[in-house]
């Protein structure tokens, strides 16, 4: 991550003879063909598949035999060696080669949450194995990085030296120094998010790999205890991260978030009591937030707490859970533009707009929370009460779909911001590996400045397509400039795409249902 500051196809079935002269079988075929070709819809199955493929492009370490992104090769094979610890593996967060612990953990939490909520849909799409592989590539690394109960390796490499070079990960010559948090150098936010990721992942692996699930829970419990006992912000202990992933929200949201995920994974009352007892002092029911991100977890926490409200065993804490729910609904209403005053801004094309740098990360997380909350309201036959009126679950889901569809190409520029999807998408993604000839094609060493001179500064499209990457996206006026040096708009991050796994799975299901229902209604009307 760089330093901060459709067109509808129509088919007219015109026959020289009236339909009544056609046999019913042929009429059925014509009707189905008409329905399929006149329904404007995106191929969510393709979008889901490609979103999962992206994580393989971001892999660090020794790549497995079934690696599908073939322009990548092994990299970072000595990570941790200087410190005497094995830190090989994990994910590069974006277009550079630093392994940042906080956004990596949030990425894994979000893929896992999507798998938990939309497991059946992902299974129906035939993407369970790839989803679990994406999660496990992260959790395997976290297990390595958690070398003792109160030690967690927070980062490998550093952004400043990394950004002097434009190299493929396979050629890296930059520093691979590793940084850790421990009792004397705490990082409750990092420990909390990593605990949340491992707890959420443990739920995903519970049936298929119970031993691994138990191991993840063991680490999650220790990390939560560590983060809670030795409190402090990780960017105060690991100073090199401040310019890239500073913990602006502090660590209280992550501790609540971790406790909530541990409760979901274990059903142990102690974790639920932690969330309830700290709800006020840690801001869980105090902060009404209009963003959900790798830094700010409150909205996600509040949505999960809202779902607990409906369970009989939580009736004694109903008042407190209602407060969580009111904050969750503040977030939902602000996305729907139905709050009194504080709403998330939108571009003229209808895209949620939080800030100019990598805005799509906030769009994908919003689409996810809206989708989850819509399902929750539907399952309980309830409605959302905003200042701007009462909202049904259909309206919430419809708006979430509008955001997903904007990403996929339903926008003023007719551009898909999910790389590799559709006919038009960003070709000059700000990404070192994608922008340089594949190591598997040309194993000649490419140095720091050579990469800038021969690859970064050229106008041609990237030689490798970073399929499934969600780039930073357009500006406030829906404008987008596809240039490699325009990193505010053309850089992609793992935590941009992670929420889309669940979102695309959900809309694949709804699209299939809609098609079947439309087919049925047309057939009834015709016969």
PDB file of C-alpha atoms in Angstrom, residues 26-256:
ATOM      1  CA  UNK A  26     -40.296 -24.975 -28.659  1.00  0.00           C
ATOM      2  CA  UNK A  27     -42.311 -22.215 -27.060  1.00  0.00           C
ATOM      3  CA  UNK A  28     -40.732 -23.102 -23.728  1.00  0.00           C
ATOM      4  CA  UNK A  29     -37.230 -22.874 -25.254  1.00  0.00           C
ATOM      5  CA  UNK A  30     -38.023 -19.505 -26.837  1.00  0.00           C
ATOM      6  CA  UNK A  31     -39.376 -18.148 -23.582  1.00  0.00           C
ATOM      7  CA  UNK A  32     -36.324 -19.228 -21.616  1.00  0.00           C
ATOM      8  CA  UNK A  33     -34.040 -17.716 -24.288  1.00  0.00           C
ATOM      9  CA  UNK A  34     -35.965 -14.450 -24.154  1.00  0.00           C
ATOM     10  CA  UNK A  35     -35.771 -14.298 -20.364  1.00  0.00           C
ATOM     11  CA  UNK A  36     -32.055 -15.048 -20.214  1.00  0.00           C
ATOM     12  CA  UNK A  37     -31.117 -12.502 -22.878  1.00  0.00           C
ATOM     13  CA  UNK A  38     -33.321  -9.654 -21.672  1.00  0.00           C
ATOM     14  CA  UNK A  39     -32.444  -9.841 -17.968  1.00  0.00           C
ATOM     15  CA  UNK A  40     -29.633  -7.452 -17.139  1.00  0.00           C
ATOM     16  CA  UNK A  41     -27.458  -9.326 -14.709  1.00  0.00           C
ATOM     17  CA  UNK A  42     -23.811  -9.852 -13.990  1.00  0.00           C
ATOM     18  CA  UNK A  43     -22.163 -13.238 -13.895  1.00  0.00           C
ATOM     19  CA  UNK A  44     -21.749 -13.397 -10.127  1.00  0.00           C
ATOM     20  CA  UNK A  45     -20.385 -16.943 -10.334  1.00  0.00           C
ATOM     21  CA  UNK A  46     -17.531 -15.619 -12.465  1.00  0.00           C
ATOM     22  CA  UNK A  47     -17.041 -12.658 -10.122  1.00  0.00           C
ATOM     23  CA  UNK A  48     -16.901 -15.007  -7.107  1.00  0.00           C
ATOM     24  CA  UNK A  49     -14.416 -17.310  -8.781  1.00  0.00           C
ATOM     25  CA  UNK A  50     -12.182 -14.417  -9.816  1.00  0.00           C
ATOM     26  CA  UNK A  51     -12.300 -12.744  -6.406  1.00  0.00           C
ATOM     27  CA  UNK A  52     -10.892 -15.937  -4.856  1.00  0.00           C
ATOM     28  CA  UNK A  53      -8.240 -16.228  -7.553  1.00  0.00           C
ATOM     29  CA  UNK A  54      -6.845 -12.830  -6.549  1.00  0.00           C
ATOM     30  CA  UNK A  55      -5.613 -14.137  -3.199  1.00  0.00           C
ATOM     31  CA  UNK A  56      -3.365 -16.625  -4.994  1.00  0.00           C
ATOM     32  CA  UNK A  57      -1.656 -13.719  -6.762  1.00  0.00           C
ATOM     33  CA  UNK A  58      -0.914 -12.147  -3.369  1.00  0.00           C
ATOM     34  CA  UNK A  59       0.702 -15.227  -1.836  1.00  0.00           C
ATOM     35  CA  UNK A  60       4.120 -14.946  -0.293  1.00  0.00           C
ATOM     36  CA  UNK A  61       6.263 -18.002   0.360  1.00  0.00           C
ATOM     37  CA  UNK A  62       6.612 -21.344  -1.381  1.00  0.00           C
ATOM     38  CA  UNK A  63       3.694 -21.732  -3.772  1.00  0.00           C
ATOM     39  CA  UNK A  64       1.771 -25.029  -3.772  1.00  0.00           C
ATOM     40  CA  UNK A  65       1.487 -27.528  -6.618  1.00  0.00           C
ATOM     41  CA  UNK A  66      -2.103 -26.419  -7.353  1.00  0.00           C
ATOM     42  CA  UNK A  67      -1.252 -22.715  -7.698  1.00  0.00           C
ATOM     43  CA  UNK A  68      -3.551 -21.331 -10.400  1.00  0.00           C
ATOM     44  CA  UNK A  69      -1.960 -17.893 -10.871  1.00  0.00           C
ATOM     45  CA  UNK A  70       0.914 -19.175 -12.962  1.00  0.00           C
ATOM     46  CA  UNK A  71       2.736 -15.884 -13.494  1.00  0.00           C
ATOM     47  CA  UNK A  72       3.746 -15.955  -9.823  1.00  0.00           C
ATOM     48  CA  UNK A  73       6.563 -18.036  -8.305  1.00  0.00           C
ATOM     49  CA  UNK A  74       8.124 -18.626  -4.869  1.00  0.00           C
ATOM     50  CA  UNK A  75       9.155 -15.514  -2.926  1.00  0.00           C
ATOM     51  CA  UNK A  76      10.140 -14.375   0.548  1.00  0.00           C
ATOM     52  CA  UNK A  77      11.672 -17.766   1.358  1.00  0.00           C
ATOM     53  CA  UNK A  78      14.053 -16.346   3.978  1.00  0.00           C
ATOM     54  CA  UNK A  79      11.456 -14.248   5.822  1.00  0.00           C
ATOM     55  CA  UNK A  80      12.218 -14.306   9.544  1.00  0.00           C
ATOM     56  CA  UNK A  81      15.634 -15.893   9.090  1.00  0.00           C
ATOM     57  CA  UNK A  82      17.501 -12.909  10.561  1.00  0.00           C
ATOM     58  CA  UNK A  83      15.360 -13.148  13.698  1.00  0.00           C
ATOM     59  CA  UNK A  84      15.632 -16.931  13.950  1.00  0.00           C
ATOM     60  CA  UNK A  85      11.949 -17.552  13.251  1.00  0.00           C
ATOM     61  CA  UNK A  86      10.097 -19.049  10.272  1.00  0.00           C
ATOM     62  CA  UNK A  87       7.884 -16.302   8.823  1.00  0.00           C
ATOM     63  CA  UNK A  88       7.599 -17.724   5.321  1.00  0.00           C
ATOM     64  CA  UNK A  89       4.098 -17.452   3.844  1.00  0.00           C
ATOM     65  CA  UNK A  90       1.134 -15.157   4.328  1.00  0.00           C
ATOM     66  CA  UNK A  91      -0.041 -12.415   1.999  1.00  0.00           C
ATOM     67  CA  UNK A  92       1.366  -9.251   0.513  1.00  0.00           C
ATOM     68  CA  UNK A  93      -1.285  -6.663   1.329  1.00  0.00           C
ATOM     69  CA  UNK A  94      -1.320  -4.748  -1.954  1.00  0.00           C
ATOM     70  CA  UNK A  95       1.025  -3.833  -4.798  1.00  0.00           C
ATOM     71  CA  UNK A  96       4.157  -3.933  -2.658  1.00  0.00           C
ATOM     72  CA  UNK A  97       5.893  -6.728  -0.751  1.00  0.00           C
ATOM     73  CA  UNK A  98       5.526  -5.874   2.914  1.00  0.00           C
ATOM     74  CA  UNK A  99       3.553  -8.333   5.007  1.00  0.00           C
ATOM     75  CA  UNK A 100       1.460  -6.114   7.281  1.00  0.00           C
ATOM     76  CA  UNK A 101      -0.223  -8.090  10.063  1.00  0.00           C
ATOM     77  CA  UNK A 102      -3.283  -5.946  10.758  1.00  0.00           C
ATOM     78  CA  UNK A 103      -4.776  -5.716   7.239  1.00  0.00           C
ATOM     79  CA  UNK A 104      -3.807  -9.352   6.587  1.00  0.00           C
ATOM     80  CA  UNK A 105      -5.749 -10.488   9.662  1.00  0.00           C
ATOM     81  CA  UNK A 106      -8.788  -8.392   8.729  1.00  0.00           C
ATOM     82  CA  UNK A 107      -8.689  -9.915   5.247  1.00  0.00           C
ATOM     83  CA  UNK A 108      -8.858 -13.425   6.722  1.00  0.00           C
ATOM     84  CA  UNK A 109     -11.624 -12.440   9.148  1.00  0.00           C
ATOM     85  CA  UNK A 110     -13.749 -11.110   6.290  1.00  0.00           C
ATOM     86  CA  UNK A 111     -13.291 -14.105   3.989  1.00  0.00           C
ATOM     87  CA  UNK A 112     -14.153 -16.342   6.953  1.00  0.00           C
ATOM     88  CA  UNK A 113     -17.222 -14.314   7.891  1.00  0.00           C
ATOM     89  CA  UNK A 114     -18.427 -14.492   4.298  1.00  0.00           C
ATOM     90  CA  UNK A 115     -17.938 -18.266   4.332  1.00  0.00           C
ATOM     91  CA  UNK A 116     -19.882 -18.588   7.599  1.00  0.00           C
ATOM     92  CA  UNK A 117     -22.813 -16.472   6.410  1.00  0.00           C
ATOM     93  CA  UNK A 118     -22.994 -17.766   2.836  1.00  0.00           C
ATOM     94  CA  UNK A 119     -21.532 -21.268   3.059  1.00  0.00           C
ATOM     95  CA  UNK A 120     -24.345 -22.925   1.136  1.00  0.00           C
ATOM     96  CA  UNK A 121     -24.157 -20.409  -1.688  1.00  0.00           C
ATOM     97  CA  UNK A 122     -20.362 -20.793  -1.940  1.00  0.00           C
ATOM     98  CA  UNK A 123     -20.784 -24.562  -1.925  1.00  0.00           C
ATOM     99  CA  UNK A 124     -23.429 -24.372  -4.662  1.00  0.00           C
ATOM    100  CA  UNK A 125     -20.974 -22.336  -6.733  1.00  0.00           C
ATOM    101  CA  UNK A 126     -18.304 -25.024  -6.295  1.00  0.00           C
ATOM    102  CA  UNK A 127     -15.914 -22.610  -4.565  1.00  0.00           C
ATOM    103  CA  UNK A 128     -15.660 -24.068  -1.049  1.00  0.00           C
ATOM    104  CA  UNK A 129     -12.199 -25.527  -1.574  1.00  0.00           C
ATOM    105  CA  UNK A 130     -10.764 -22.271  -2.949  1.00  0.00           C
ATOM    106  CA  UNK A 131     -12.388 -20.283  -0.139  1.00  0.00           C
ATOM    107  CA  UNK A 132     -10.862 -22.519   2.513  1.00  0.00           C
ATOM    108  CA  UNK A 133      -7.474 -22.386   0.808  1.00  0.00           C
ATOM    109  CA  UNK A 134      -7.592 -18.572   0.817  1.00  0.00           C
ATOM    110  CA  UNK A 135      -8.340 -18.566   4.537  1.00  0.00           C
ATOM    111  CA  UNK A 136      -5.774 -21.234   5.425  1.00  0.00           C
ATOM    112  CA  UNK A 137      -2.953 -19.486   3.578  1.00  0.00           C
ATOM    113  CA  UNK A 138      -3.439 -16.653   6.064  1.00  0.00           C
ATOM    114  CA  UNK A 139      -4.054 -18.687   9.225  1.00  0.00           C
ATOM    115  CA  UNK A 140      -1.061 -20.977   8.581  1.00  0.00           C
ATOM    116  CA  UNK A 141       1.078 -17.854   8.587  1.00  0.00           C
ATOM    117  CA  UNK A 142      -0.526 -16.508  11.775  1.00  0.00           C
ATOM    118  CA  UNK A 143       0.272 -19.775  13.548  1.00  0.00           C
ATOM    119  CA  UNK A 144       3.929 -19.339  12.557  1.00  0.00           C
ATOM    120  CA  UNK A 145       3.919 -15.662  13.542  1.00  0.00           C
ATOM    121  CA  UNK A 146       2.496 -16.428  17.006  1.00  0.00           C
ATOM    122  CA  UNK A 147       5.722 -17.951  18.344  1.00  0.00           C
ATOM    123  CA  UNK A 148       4.768 -17.881  22.033  1.00  0.00           C
ATOM    124  CA  UNK A 149       1.665 -16.862  24.025  1.00  0.00           C
ATOM    125  CA  UNK A 150       2.745 -13.231  24.335  1.00  0.00           C
ATOM    126  CA  UNK A 151       4.712 -12.774  21.110  1.00  0.00           C
ATOM    127  CA  UNK A 152       3.235 -12.056  17.681  1.00  0.00           C
ATOM    128  CA  UNK A 153       5.297 -11.040  14.663  1.00  0.00           C
ATOM    129  CA  UNK A 154       3.570  -7.973  13.282  1.00  0.00           C
ATOM    130  CA  UNK A 155       5.329  -7.187  10.012  1.00  0.00           C
ATOM    131  CA  UNK A 156       7.955  -8.463   7.590  1.00  0.00           C
ATOM    132  CA  UNK A 157       9.784  -5.855   5.529  1.00  0.00           C
ATOM    133  CA  UNK A 158       9.194  -2.150   5.858  1.00  0.00           C
ATOM    134  CA  UNK A 159       7.296   0.186   3.605  1.00  0.00           C
ATOM    135  CA  UNK A 160       9.943   2.877   3.263  1.00  0.00           C
ATOM    136  CA  UNK A 161      12.718   0.699   1.823  1.00  0.00           C
ATOM    137  CA  UNK A 162      10.200  -1.426  -0.104  1.00  0.00           C
ATOM    138  CA  UNK A 163       8.927   1.634  -1.953  1.00  0.00           C
ATOM    139  CA  UNK A 164      12.393   2.555  -3.206  1.00  0.00           C
ATOM    140  CA  UNK A 165      12.206  -0.517  -5.414  1.00  0.00           C
ATOM    141  CA  UNK A 166       9.950  -1.632  -8.252  1.00  0.00           C
ATOM    142  CA  UNK A 167      10.667  -5.362  -8.377  1.00  0.00           C
ATOM    143  CA  UNK A 168       8.879  -8.646  -8.726  1.00  0.00           C
ATOM    144  CA  UNK A 169       8.461 -10.423  -5.381  1.00  0.00           C
ATOM    145  CA  UNK A 170      10.647 -13.223  -6.778  1.00  0.00           C
ATOM    146  CA  UNK A 171      13.545 -10.741  -7.173  1.00  0.00           C
ATOM    147  CA  UNK A 172      13.236  -8.903  -3.838  1.00  0.00           C
ATOM    148  CA  UNK A 173      16.431  -7.224  -2.617  1.00  0.00           C
ATOM    149  CA  UNK A 174      14.767  -4.977  -0.036  1.00  0.00           C
ATOM    150  CA  UNK A 175      14.927  -5.416   3.729  1.00  0.00           C
ATOM    151  CA  UNK A 176      13.004  -8.357   5.137  1.00  0.00           C
ATOM    152  CA  UNK A 177      13.485  -7.314   8.729  1.00  0.00           C
ATOM    153  CA  UNK A 178      10.665  -8.572  10.933  1.00  0.00           C
ATOM    154  CA  UNK A 179       8.973  -6.673  13.761  1.00  0.00           C
ATOM    155  CA  UNK A 180       7.060  -8.106  16.707  1.00  0.00           C
ATOM    156  CA  UNK A 181       4.787  -7.168  19.571  1.00  0.00           C
ATOM    157  CA  UNK A 182       5.307  -8.640  23.039  1.00  0.00           C
ATOM    158  CA  UNK A 183       4.760  -7.864  26.727  1.00  0.00           C
ATOM    159  CA  UNK A 184       7.085  -4.848  26.655  1.00  0.00           C
ATOM    160  CA  UNK A 185       5.927  -3.705  23.218  1.00  0.00           C
ATOM    161  CA  UNK A 186       2.178  -4.348  23.196  1.00  0.00           C
ATOM    162  CA  UNK A 187      -0.232  -4.260  20.280  1.00  0.00           C
ATOM    163  CA  UNK A 188      -3.752  -5.052  21.456  1.00  0.00           C
ATOM    164  CA  UNK A 189      -5.296  -4.069  18.113  1.00  0.00           C
ATOM    165  CA  UNK A 190      -3.079  -6.448  16.141  1.00  0.00           C
ATOM    166  CA  UNK A 191      -3.417  -9.254  18.683  1.00  0.00           C
ATOM    167  CA  UNK A 192      -7.185  -8.729  18.790  1.00  0.00           C
ATOM    168  CA  UNK A 193      -7.702  -8.767  15.012  1.00  0.00           C
ATOM    169  CA  UNK A 194      -5.475 -11.823  14.614  1.00  0.00           C
ATOM    170  CA  UNK A 195      -7.466 -13.563  17.374  1.00  0.00           C
ATOM    171  CA  UNK A 196     -10.692 -12.633  15.557  1.00  0.00           C
ATOM    172  CA  UNK A 197      -9.347 -14.028  12.271  1.00  0.00           C
ATOM    173  CA  UNK A 198      -8.342 -17.320  13.864  1.00  0.00           C
ATOM    174  CA  UNK A 199     -11.613 -17.667  15.784  1.00  0.00           C
ATOM    175  CA  UNK A 200     -13.687 -16.958  12.671  1.00  0.00           C
ATOM    176  CA  UNK A 201     -11.571 -19.368  10.619  1.00  0.00           C
ATOM    177  CA  UNK A 202     -11.981 -22.048  13.297  1.00  0.00           C
ATOM    178  CA  UNK A 203     -15.737 -21.996  12.633  1.00  0.00           C
ATOM    179  CA  UNK A 204     -15.116 -22.522   8.907  1.00  0.00           C
ATOM    180  CA  UNK A 205     -12.855 -25.553   9.502  1.00  0.00           C
ATOM    181  CA  UNK A 206     -14.890 -27.075  12.337  1.00  0.00           C
ATOM    182  CA  UNK A 207     -16.513 -29.873  10.318  1.00  0.00           C
ATOM    183  CA  UNK A 208     -13.896 -30.615   7.678  1.00  0.00           C
ATOM    184  CA  UNK A 209     -10.731 -30.282   9.782  1.00  0.00           C
ATOM    185  CA  UNK A 210     -11.602 -30.346  13.513  1.00  0.00           C
ATOM    186  CA  UNK A 211      -7.969 -30.682  14.619  1.00  0.00           C
ATOM    187  CA  UNK A 212      -6.972 -27.554  12.706  1.00  0.00           C
ATOM    188  CA  UNK A 213     -10.070 -25.749  13.971  1.00  0.00           C
ATOM    189  CA  UNK A 214      -9.075 -26.561  17.555  1.00  0.00           C
ATOM    190  CA  UNK A 215      -5.506 -25.370  16.931  1.00  0.00           C
ATOM    191  CA  UNK A 216      -6.805 -22.044  15.597  1.00  0.00           C
ATOM    192  CA  UNK A 217      -9.004 -21.602  18.658  1.00  0.00           C
ATOM    193  CA  UNK A 218      -6.044 -22.288  20.933  1.00  0.00           C
ATOM    194  CA  UNK A 219      -4.059 -19.501  19.273  1.00  0.00           C
ATOM    195  CA  UNK A 220      -7.079 -17.177  19.215  1.00  0.00           C
ATOM    196  CA  UNK A 221      -7.611 -17.595  22.944  1.00  0.00           C
ATOM    197  CA  UNK A 222      -3.931 -16.920  23.743  1.00  0.00           C
ATOM    198  CA  UNK A 223      -3.783 -13.877  21.483  1.00  0.00           C
ATOM    199  CA  UNK A 224      -6.907 -12.390  23.013  1.00  0.00           C
ATOM    200  CA  UNK A 225      -5.522 -12.906  26.520  1.00  0.00           C
ATOM    201  CA  UNK A 226      -2.227 -11.320  25.450  1.00  0.00           C
ATOM    202  CA  UNK A 227      -3.911  -8.330  23.837  1.00  0.00           C
ATOM    203  CA  UNK A 228      -6.208  -7.754  26.781  1.00  0.00           C
ATOM    204  CA  UNK A 229      -3.562  -8.131  29.494  1.00  0.00           C
ATOM    205  CA  UNK A 230      -0.868  -6.011  27.851  1.00  0.00           C
ATOM    206  CA  UNK A 231      -2.763  -3.125  26.353  1.00  0.00           C
ATOM    207  CA  UNK A 232      -1.414  -0.668  23.850  1.00  0.00           C
ATOM    208  CA  UNK A 233      -1.536   0.360  20.193  1.00  0.00           C
ATOM    209  CA  UNK A 234       0.663  -1.712  17.920  1.00  0.00           C
ATOM    210  CA  UNK A 235       1.835   1.298  15.909  1.00  0.00           C
ATOM    211  CA  UNK A 236       3.418   2.691  19.076  1.00  0.00           C
ATOM    212  CA  UNK A 237       5.464  -0.519  19.368  1.00  0.00           C
ATOM    213  CA  UNK A 238       6.136  -1.000  15.650  1.00  0.00           C
ATOM    214  CA  UNK A 239       6.892   2.523  14.504  1.00  0.00           C
ATOM    215  CA  UNK A 240       7.613   1.607  10.873  1.00  0.00           C
ATOM    216  CA  UNK A 241       3.912   0.859  10.322  1.00  0.00           C
ATOM    217  CA  UNK A 242       2.669   4.362  11.174  1.00  0.00           C
ATOM    218  CA  UNK A 243       2.842   5.777   7.659  1.00  0.00           C
ATOM    219  CA  UNK A 244       0.956   2.807   6.214  1.00  0.00           C
ATOM    220  CA  UNK A 245      -1.433   1.151   8.655  1.00  0.00           C
ATOM    221  CA  UNK A 246      -1.648   3.363  11.719  1.00  0.00           C
ATOM    222  CA  UNK A 247      -4.281   2.260  14.216  1.00  0.00           C
ATOM    223  CA  UNK A 248      -6.327   5.446  14.271  1.00  0.00           C
ATOM    224  CA  UNK A 249      -9.312   3.845  16.021  1.00  0.00           C
ATOM    225  CA  UNK A 250      -7.141   2.432  18.807  1.00  0.00           C
ATOM    226  CA  UNK A 251      -7.411  -1.103  20.137  1.00  0.00           C
ATOM    227  CA  UNK A 252     -10.723  -1.183  21.998  1.00  0.00           C
ATOM    228  CA  UNK A 253     -12.769  -2.084  18.924  1.00  0.00           C
ATOM    229  CA  UNK A 254     -10.418  -4.990  18.144  1.00  0.00           C
ATOM    230  CA  UNK A 255     -10.639  -6.379  21.686  1.00  0.00           C
ATOM    231  CA  UNK A 256     -14.445  -6.320  21.549  1.00  0.00           C
TER     232      UNK A 256
END
